[in-house]
Tab-separated table of N, CA and C in Angstrom:
chain	number	residue	atom	x	y	z
A	7	MET	N	56.623	7.146	38.495
A	7	MET	CA	56.119	7.297	37.145
A	7	MET	C	54.638	6.940	37.077
A	8	LYS	N	54.259	5.937	37.859
A	8	LYS	CA	52.857	5.523	37.860
A	8	LYS	C	51.970	6.635	38.438
A	9	LEU	N	52.487	7.319	39.459
A	9	LEU	CA	51.743	8.428	40.064
A	9	LEU	C	51.556	9.562	39.054
A	10	PHE	N	52.611	9.837	38.286
A	10	PHE	CA	52.532	10.891	37.275
A	10	PHE	C	51.475	10.579	36.221
A	11	SER	N	51.426	9.333	35.736
A	11	SER	CA	50.425	8.981	34.728
A	11	SER	C	49.018	9.014	35.295
A	12	CYS	N	48.854	8.693	36.564
A	12	CYS	CA	47.527	8.797	37.197
A	12	CYS	C	47.093	10.254	37.305
A	13	LEU	N	48.031	11.133	37.663
A	13	LEU	CA	47.711	12.563	37.761
A	13	LEU	C	47.374	13.151	36.391
A	14	MET	N	48.094	12.748	35.361
A	14	MET	CA	47.796	13.229	34.012
A	14	MET	C	46.432	12.741	33.539
A	15	ALA	N	46.095	11.507	33.844
A	15	ALA	CA	44.778	10.978	33.467
A	15	ALA	C	43.677	11.742	34.188
A	16	LEU	N	43.888	12.059	35.463
A	16	LEU	CA	42.909	12.830	36.230
A	16	LEU	C	42.757	14.228	35.648
A	17	LEU	N	43.863	14.851	35.284
A	17	LEU	CA	43.810	16.184	34.699
A	17	LEU	C	43.055	16.179	33.371
A	18	LEU	N	43.327	15.206	32.512
A	18	LEU	CA	42.608	15.110	31.237
A	18	LEU	C	41.119	14.866	31.454
A	19	PHE	N	40.786	14.060	32.450
A	19	PHE	CA	39.376	13.816	32.760
A	19	PHE	C	38.694	15.108	33.202
A	20	LEU	N	39.354	15.887	34.056
A	20	LEU	CA	38.761	17.138	34.532
A	20	LEU	C	38.587	18.139	33.402
A	21	LEU	N	39.551	18.210	32.497
A	21	LEU	CA	39.427	19.132	31.371
A	21	LEU	C	38.253	18.772	30.473
A	22	GLN	N	37.930	17.500	30.376
A	22	GLN	CA	36.802	17.072	29.550
A	22	GLN	C	35.488	17.174	30.309
A	23	ALA	N	35.515	16.966	31.621
A	23	ALA	CA	34.289	16.902	32.409
A	23	ALA	C	33.743	18.273	32.772
A	24	VAL	N	34.611	19.246	33.027
A	24	VAL	CA	34.166	20.571	33.447
A	24	VAL	C	34.032	21.457	32.216
A	25	PRO	N	32.801	21.885	31.878
A	25	PRO	CA	32.620	22.699	30.676
A	25	PRO	C	33.301	24.055	30.812
A	26	GLY	N	34.004	24.434	29.772
A	26	GLY	CA	34.630	25.751	29.740
A	26	GLY	C	35.979	25.834	30.409
A	27	LEU	N	36.409	24.787	31.106
A	27	LEU	CA	37.668	24.852	31.841
A	27	LEU	C	38.856	24.968	30.900
A	28	GLY	N	38.826	24.280	29.778
A	28	GLY	CA	39.948	24.290	28.865
A	28	GLY	C	39.821	25.295	27.735
A	29	LEU	N	38.793	26.124	27.715
A	29	LEU	CA	38.585	27.063	26.607
A	29	LEU	C	39.383	28.347	26.811
A	30	PRO	N	39.899	28.938	25.729
A	30	PRO	CA	40.597	30.222	25.835
A	30	PRO	C	39.648	31.328	26.292
A	31	LYS	N	40.231	32.387	26.858
A	31	LYS	CA	39.425	33.496	27.394
A	31	LYS	C	38.558	34.158	26.331
A	32	ASP	N	39.105	34.352	25.133
A	32	ASP	CA	38.310	35.029	24.102
A	32	ASP	C	37.122	34.172	23.659
A	33	THR	N	37.289	32.858	23.671
A	33	THR	CA	36.177	31.963	23.329
A	33	THR	C	35.115	31.998	24.414
A	34	LEU	N	35.527	31.994	25.677
A	34	LEU	CA	34.567	32.071	26.783
A	34	LEU	C	33.782	33.375	26.734
A	35	ARG	N	34.455	34.474	26.389
A	35	ARG	CA	33.763	35.769	26.294
A	35	ARG	C	32.744	35.743	25.169
A	36	CYS	N	33.112	35.154	24.047
A	36	CYS	CA	32.204	35.060	22.899
A	36	CYS	C	30.967	34.244	23.258
A	37	VAL	N	31.176	33.096	23.848
A	37	VAL	CA	30.060	32.232	24.245
A	37	VAL	C	29.216	32.908	25.321
A	38	GLY	N	29.861	33.666	26.209
A	38	GLY	CA	29.136	34.397	27.253
A	38	GLY	C	28.173	35.429	26.693
A	39	TYR	N	28.496	35.939	25.512
A	39	TYR	CA	27.622	36.904	24.844
A	39	TYR	C	26.722	36.234	23.809
A	40	HIS	N	26.554	34.922	23.921
A	40	HIS	CA	25.705	34.143	23.019
A	40	HIS	C	26.209	34.213	21.581
A	41	GLY	N	27.538	34.271	21.439
A	41	GLY	CA	28.147	34.328	20.124
A	41	GLY	C	28.545	32.952	19.621
A	42	PHE	N	28.975	32.924	18.380
A	42	PHE	CA	29.416	31.697	17.724
A	42	PHE	C	30.790	31.939	17.132
A	43	CYS	N	31.636	30.924	17.141
A	43	CYS	CA	32.979	31.033	16.572
A	43	CYS	C	32.977	30.483	15.156
A	44	PHE	N	33.430	31.302	14.208
A	44	PHE	CA	33.482	30.907	12.808
A	44	PHE	C	34.933	30.878	12.352
A	45	ARG	N	35.226	29.964	11.438
A	45	ARG	CA	36.584	29.848	10.894
A	45	ARG	C	36.878	30.926	9.852
A	46	SER	N	35.855	31.410	9.182
A	46	SER	CA	36.079	32.413	8.135
A	46	SER	C	36.485	33.748	8.759
A	47	LYS	N	37.014	34.647	7.944
A	47	LYS	CA	37.477	35.957	8.420
A	47	LYS	C	36.356	36.983	8.520
A	48	SER	N	35.168	36.642	8.021
A	48	SER	CA	34.035	37.559	8.130
A	48	SER	C	32.804	36.771	8.566
A	49	CYS	N	31.886	37.453	9.197
A	49	CYS	CA	30.678	36.809	9.697
A	49	CYS	C	29.614	36.754	8.599
A	50	PRO	N	28.906	35.636	8.502
A	50	PRO	CA	27.813	35.556	7.527
A	50	PRO	C	26.608	36.359	8.020
A	51	GLU	N	25.739	36.741	7.119
A	51	GLU	CA	24.500	37.441	7.498
A	51	GLU	C	23.630	36.500	8.309
A	52	PRO	N	22.909	36.866	9.289
A	52	PRO	CA	22.724	38.167	9.916
A	52	PRO	C	23.644	38.383	11.116
A	53	PHE	N	24.863	37.829	11.085
A	53	PHE	CA	25.796	37.955	12.207
A	53	PHE	C	26.713	39.157	12.027
A	54	ALA	N	27.202	39.687	13.153
A	54	ALA	CA	28.154	40.789	13.152
A	54	ALA	C	29.377	40.381	13.960
A	55	SER	N	30.535	40.858	13.573
A	55	SER	CA	31.784	40.536	14.249
A	55	SER	C	31.801	41.136	15.653
A	56	PHE	N	32.254	40.323	16.628
A	56	PHE	CA	32.327	40.785	18.016
A	56	PHE	C	33.573	40.215	18.680
A	57	GLY	N	34.714	40.367	18.055
A	57	GLY	CA	35.955	39.902	18.652
A	57	GLY	C	36.454	38.611	18.032
A	58	THR	N	37.234	37.878	18.813
A	58	THR	CA	37.881	36.673	18.312
A	58	THR	C	37.533	35.460	19.170
A	59	CYS	N	37.957	34.291	18.694
A	59	CYS	CA	37.810	33.023	19.407
A	59	CYS	C	39.078	32.206	19.202
A	60	SER	N	39.233	31.181	20.003
A	60	SER	CA	40.334	30.222	19.862
A	60	SER	C	41.686	30.896	19.756
A	61	ARG	N	41.945	31.769	20.708
A	61	ARG	CA	43.211	32.513	20.757
A	61	ARG	C	43.481	33.264	19.449
A	62	ARG	N	42.475	33.992	19.019
A	62	ARG	CA	42.521	34.864	17.828
A	62	ARG	C	42.666	34.109	16.517
A	63	GLN	N	42.321	32.826	16.487
A	63	GLN	CA	42.386	32.068	15.245
A	63	GLN	C	41.041	32.040	14.527
A	64	LYS	N	39.957	32.329	15.245
A	64	LYS	CA	38.621	32.364	14.653
A	64	LYS	C	37.979	33.694	14.992
A	65	ILE	N	36.851	33.956	14.368
A	65	ILE	CA	36.137	35.205	14.623
A	65	ILE	C	34.861	34.915	15.416
A	66	CYS	N	34.559	35.786	16.365
A	66	CYS	CA	33.340	35.664	17.159
A	66	CYS	C	32.245	36.470	16.481
A	67	CYS	N	31.120	35.832	16.224
A	67	CYS	CA	30.007	36.498	15.554
A	67	CYS	C	28.759	36.400	16.425
A	68	ILE	N	28.036	37.512	16.525
A	68	ILE	CA	26.772	37.522	17.268
A	68	ILE	C	25.631	37.784	16.300
A	69	ASP	N	24.467	37.274	16.646
A	69	ASP	CA	23.279	37.388	15.800
A	69	ASP	C	22.689	38.780	15.931
A	70	THR	N	22.596	39.513	14.825
A	70	THR	CA	22.056	40.876	14.868
A	70	THR	C	20.532	40.902	14.886
A	71	THR	N	19.888	39.754	14.656
A	71	THR	CA	18.423	39.727	14.694
A	71	THR	C	17.902	39.443	16.095
A	72	SER	N	18.793	39.142	17.025
A	72	SER	CA	18.366	38.851	18.398
A	72	SER	C	18.423	40.132	19.230
A	73	ASN	N	18.212	40.001	20.518
A	73	ASN	CA	18.279	41.142	21.433
A	73	ASN	C	19.715	41.487	21.814
A	74	PHE	N	20.683	40.767	21.300
A	74	PHE	CA	22.068	40.968	21.671
A	74	PHE	C	22.777	41.822	20.636
A	75	HIS	N	22.505	43.114	20.620
A	75	HIS	CA	23.136	44.046	19.688
A	75	HIS	C	24.322	44.695	20.381
A	76	THR	N	25.321	45.084	19.595
A	76	THR	CA	26.468	45.763	20.184
A	76	THR	C	26.081	47.190	20.554
A	77	CYS	N	26.799	47.732	21.506
A	77	CYS	CA	26.516	49.080	22.005
A	77	CYS	C	26.649	50.122	20.897
A	78	GLN	N	27.687	49.999	20.076
A	78	GLN	CA	27.904	50.971	19.001
A	78	GLN	C	26.775	50.907	17.975
A	79	ASP	N	26.238	49.711	17.711
A	79	ASP	CA	25.114	49.583	16.780
A	79	ASP	C	23.877	50.307	17.299
A	80	GLU	N	23.757	50.389	18.618
A	80	GLU	CA	22.604	51.044	19.236
A	80	GLU	C	22.849	52.537	19.479
A	81	GLY	N	23.999	53.044	19.047
A	81	GLY	CA	24.293	54.469	19.199
A	81	GLY	C	24.835	54.842	20.559
A	82	GLY	N	25.375	53.885	21.288
A	82	GLY	CA	25.892	54.163	22.626
A	82	GLY	C	27.400	54.069	22.710
A	83	HIS	N	27.890	54.211	23.944
A	83	HIS	CA	29.312	54.127	24.243
A	83	HIS	C	29.496	53.165	25.405
A	84	CYS	N	30.469	52.264	25.300
A	84	CYS	CA	30.769	51.336	26.386
A	84	CYS	C	31.640	52.040	27.418
A	85	VAL	N	31.220	51.963	28.664
A	85	VAL	CA	31.957	52.614	29.747
A	85	VAL	C	32.144	51.639	30.906
A	86	PRO	N	33.201	51.836	31.716
A	86	PRO	CA	33.403	50.971	32.876
A	86	PRO	C	32.317	51.211	33.922
A	87	PRO	N	32.137	50.272	34.852
A	87	PRO	CA	31.043	50.384	35.832
A	87	PRO	C	31.144	51.592	36.761
A	88	GLN	N	32.351	52.196	36.897
A	88	GLN	CA	32.501	53.344	37.795
A	88	GLN	C	31.830	54.596	37.248
A	89	ILE	N	31.652	54.678	35.950
A	89	ILE	CA	31.056	55.865	35.329
A	89	ILE	C	29.538	55.754	35.387
A	90	LYS	N	28.907	56.837	35.779
A	90	LYS	CA	27.445	56.858	35.886
A	90	LYS	C	26.843	57.332	34.564
A	91	CYS	N	25.811	56.628	34.138
A	91	CYS	CA	25.111	56.969	32.897
A	91	CYS	C	23.860	57.780	33.217
A	92	LEU	N	23.570	58.775	32.389
A	92	LEU	CA	22.285	59.460	32.494
A	92	LEU	C	21.204	58.574	31.890
A	93	GLN	N	21.563	57.892	30.804
A	93	GLN	CA	20.632	56.981	30.158
A	93	GLN	C	21.393	55.744	29.729
A	94	GLU	N	20.952	54.576	30.232
A	94	GLU	CA	21.628	53.327	29.923
A	94	GLU	C	20.859	52.556	28.864
A	95	GLN	N	21.584	51.881	27.991
A	95	GLN	CA	21.014	51.120	26.886
A	95	GLN	C	21.305	49.638	27.108
A	96	VAL	N	20.391	48.769	26.716
A	96	VAL	CA	20.631	47.335	26.783
A	96	VAL	C	21.319	46.923	25.487
A	97	ALA	N	22.626	46.650	25.588
A	97	ALA	CA	23.418	46.245	24.424
A	97	ALA	C	24.719	45.632	24.917
A	98	LEU	N	25.459	45.016	24.006
A	98	LEU	CA	26.695	44.327	24.347
A	98	LEU	C	27.901	45.253	24.281
A	99	CYS	N	28.783	45.103	25.267
A	99	CYS	CA	30.064	45.791	25.282
A	99	CYS	C	31.171	44.740	25.281
A	100	PRO	N	32.368	45.089	24.751
A	100	PRO	CA	33.452	44.115	24.697
A	100	PRO	C	33.844	43.547	26.057
A	101	HIS	N	33.720	44.340	27.102
A	101	HIS	CA	34.010	43.847	28.454
A	101	HIS	C	32.685	43.554	29.142
A	102	ARG	N	32.569	42.384	29.715
A	102	ARG	CA	31.309	41.925	30.299
A	102	ARG	C	30.791	42.860	31.388
A	103	GLU	N	31.661	43.411	32.217
A	103	GLU	CA	31.215	44.251	33.326
A	103	GLU	C	30.829	45.664	32.881
A	104	TRP	N	31.262	46.078	31.718
A	104	TRP	CA	30.983	47.426	31.247
A	104	TRP	C	29.518	47.566	30.862
A	105	LYS	N	29.053	48.802	30.799
A	105	LYS	CA	27.658	49.064	30.422
A	105	LYS	C	27.615	49.999	29.237
A	106	CYS	N	26.486	49.973	28.568
A	106	CYS	CA	26.285	50.778	27.376
A	106	CYS	C	25.494	52.031	27.761
A	107	CYS	N	26.088	53.199	27.544
A	107	CYS	CA	25.423	54.461	27.868
A	107	CYS	C	25.110	55.225	26.580
A	108	THR	N	23.904	55.739	26.508
A	108	THR	CA	23.581	56.613	25.382
A	108	THR	C	23.883	58.054	25.750
A	109	GLU	N	23.822	58.379	27.047
A	109	GLU	CA	24.158	59.711	27.530
A	109	GLU	C	24.994	59.579	28.791
A	110	LEU	N	26.134	60.281	28.839
A	110	LEU	CA	27.001	60.234	30.018
A	110	LEU	C	26.698	61.348	30.967
């Protein structure tokens, strides 16, 4: 029993010490895109909705005044990395590895 409590204490310490280890995937994706998690169901101005956070309990909002605009806002289409773009746009796609193409 003593070994079990030591292992649990070590696990709790690691979850607190390593940033991002205990965060849900949708929250990590939001933070990866420089987003913020809000409790409300809609994003305040100048933010735009970009998915969810905290296992779909919060909304992920990104700043529309920064360089991090969504691909659709820029008039593009998000495509997987295997597809070649004639013209690529710098913008956010829901999947981190995907790219924003204005022309396929």
